[in-house]
C-alpha positions as CSV (number, residue, x, y, z in Angstrom):
1,X,0.0,0.0,0.0
2,X,1.3,3.5,-0.9
3,X,2.2,5.9,1.9
4,X,-0.4,8.4,2.7
5,X,1.1,11.8,3.5
6,X,-2.1,13.1,5.0
7,X,-2.4,10.1,7.2
8,X,1.2,10.5,8.4
9,X,0.7,14.3,9.0
10,X,-2.5,13.7,10.9
11,X,-0.9,11.1,13.1
12,X,1.9,13.5,14.0
13,X,-0.6,16.2,14.5
14,X,-2.6,14.0,16.9
15,X,0.6,13.4,18.9
16,X,1.2,17.1,19.1
17,X,-2.4,17.7,20.2
18,X,-2.0,15.1,22.9
19,X,1.1,17.0,24.2
20,X,-0.9,20.3,24.1
21,X,-3.7,18.6,26.1
22,X,-1.2,17.4,28.7
23,X,0.2,21.0,29.0
24,X,-3.2,22.5,29.3
25,X,-4.3,20.1,32.0
26,X,-1.1,19.9,34.0
27,X,0.3,23.4,33.7
28,X,-2.7,25.7,32.9
29,X,-5.4,23.6,34.8
30,X,-7.8,24.0,31.9
31,X,-9.9,21.0,31.4
32,X,-13.0,21.8,29.2
33,X,-11.3,23.3,26.1
34,X,-8.4,21.0,26.5
35,X,-10.7,18.0,26.2
36,X,-12.4,19.6,23.2
37,X,-9.1,20.2,21.3
38,X,-8.0,16.7,22.2
39,X,-11.2,15.1,20.9
40,X,-11.3,17.0,17.6
41,X,-7.5,17.0,17.0
42,X,-7.2,13.3,17.4
43,X,-10.3,12.4,15.4
44,X,-8.9,13.9,12.3
45,X,-6.4,11.1,11.7
46,X,-8.9,8.4,12.9
47,X,-11.4,9.5,10.2
48,X,-8.6,9.6,7.6
49,X,-7.7,6.0,8.5
50,X,-11.3,5.1,8.1
51,X,-11.5,6.8,4.7
52,X,-8.4,4.9,3.5
53,X,-10.2,1.7,4.4
54,X,-13.5,2.8,2.8
55,X,-15.5,0.5,0.5
56,X,-16.6,3.1,-2.0
57,X,-15.5,6.5,-3.3
58,X,-18.5,8.1,-1.8
59,X,-17.7,6.7,1.6
60,X,-14.1,7.9,1.2
61,X,-15.3,11.4,0.5
62,X,-17.7,11.3,3.3
63,X,-15.0,10.3,5.9
64,X,-12.6,12.9,4.6
65,X,-15.3,15.5,4.9
66,X,-15.7,14.5,8.6
67,X,-11.9,14.9,9.0
68,X,-12.2,18.4,7.3
69,X,-14.8,19.4,9.8
70,X,-12.7,18.1,12.7
71,X,-9.6,19.9,11.6
72,X,-11.6,23.1,11.2
73,X,-13.0,22.7,14.8
74,X,-9.5,22.1,16.1
75,X,-8.3,25.3,14.6
76,X,-11.2,27.1,16.3
77,X,-10.2,25.6,19.7
78,X,-6.5,26.6,19.2
79,X,-7.6,30.2,18.3
80,X,-9.9,30.3,21.3
81,X,-7.3,29.1,23.7
82,X,-4.9,31.8,22.4
83,X,-7.5,34.5,22.5
84,X,-8.5,33.6,26.0
85,X,-5.0,33.7,27.3
86,X,-4.5,30.0,28.0
87,X,-1.9,29.7,25.3
88,X,0.7,32.1,23.9
89,X,0.9,32.2,20.2
90,X,4.5,31.0,20.1
91,X,3.3,27.8,21.9
92,X,0.8,26.9,19.2
93,X,2.1,28.6,16.1
94,X,3.5,25.4,14.6
95,X,0.5,23.3,15.6
96,X,-1.8,25.8,13.9
97,X,0.3,25.7,10.8
98,X,0.1,21.9,10.8
99,X,-3.6,22.1,11.1
100,X,-4.0,24.6,8.2
101,X,-1.7,22.4,6.0
102,X,-3.8,19.3,6.8
103,X,-7.0,21.3,6.0
104,X,-5.6,22.3,2.6
105,X,-4.5,18.8,1.8
106,X,-7.9,17.4,2.8
107,X,-9.7,20.1,0.7
108,X,-7.6,19.2,-2.3
109,X,-8.2,15.5,-2.0
110,X,-11.9,15.9,-1.5
111,X,-12.2,18.2,-4.5
112,X,-10.2,15.8,-6.8
113,X,-12.2,12.8,-5.5
114,X,-15.5,14.5,-6.2
115,X,-14.3,15.4,-9.8
116,X,-13.2,11.8,-10.3
117,X,-16.5,10.5,-9.0
118,X,-18.5,12.8,-11.3
119,X,-16.4,11.6,-14.3
120,X,-17.0,8.0,-13.5
121,X,-20.7,8.4,-13.4
């Protein structure tokens, strides 16, 4: 099976989100938003893995759309944690860049997959 760049990137992103969660809980004593960013940030890769094992092109697109929603939600939580003062921008700058990159990759894959699906009838 060919390597999936988006799967690899989302896995590393999930590890980074887990580290962020640990920091928020242990150092900042923030539990609610920490749990939200953990949930959405780790589900991105889980849904990508499901998409790669999908049984149809439509299911593939559907699962990637869920990943796209989850990465968008994660970006929201990162921005909110910064705006609320729980995180300094330098702590999450790279994490946010990773998230935006994954979002762009997912958007491109979904767009191409939809075009290919339309061509195949």
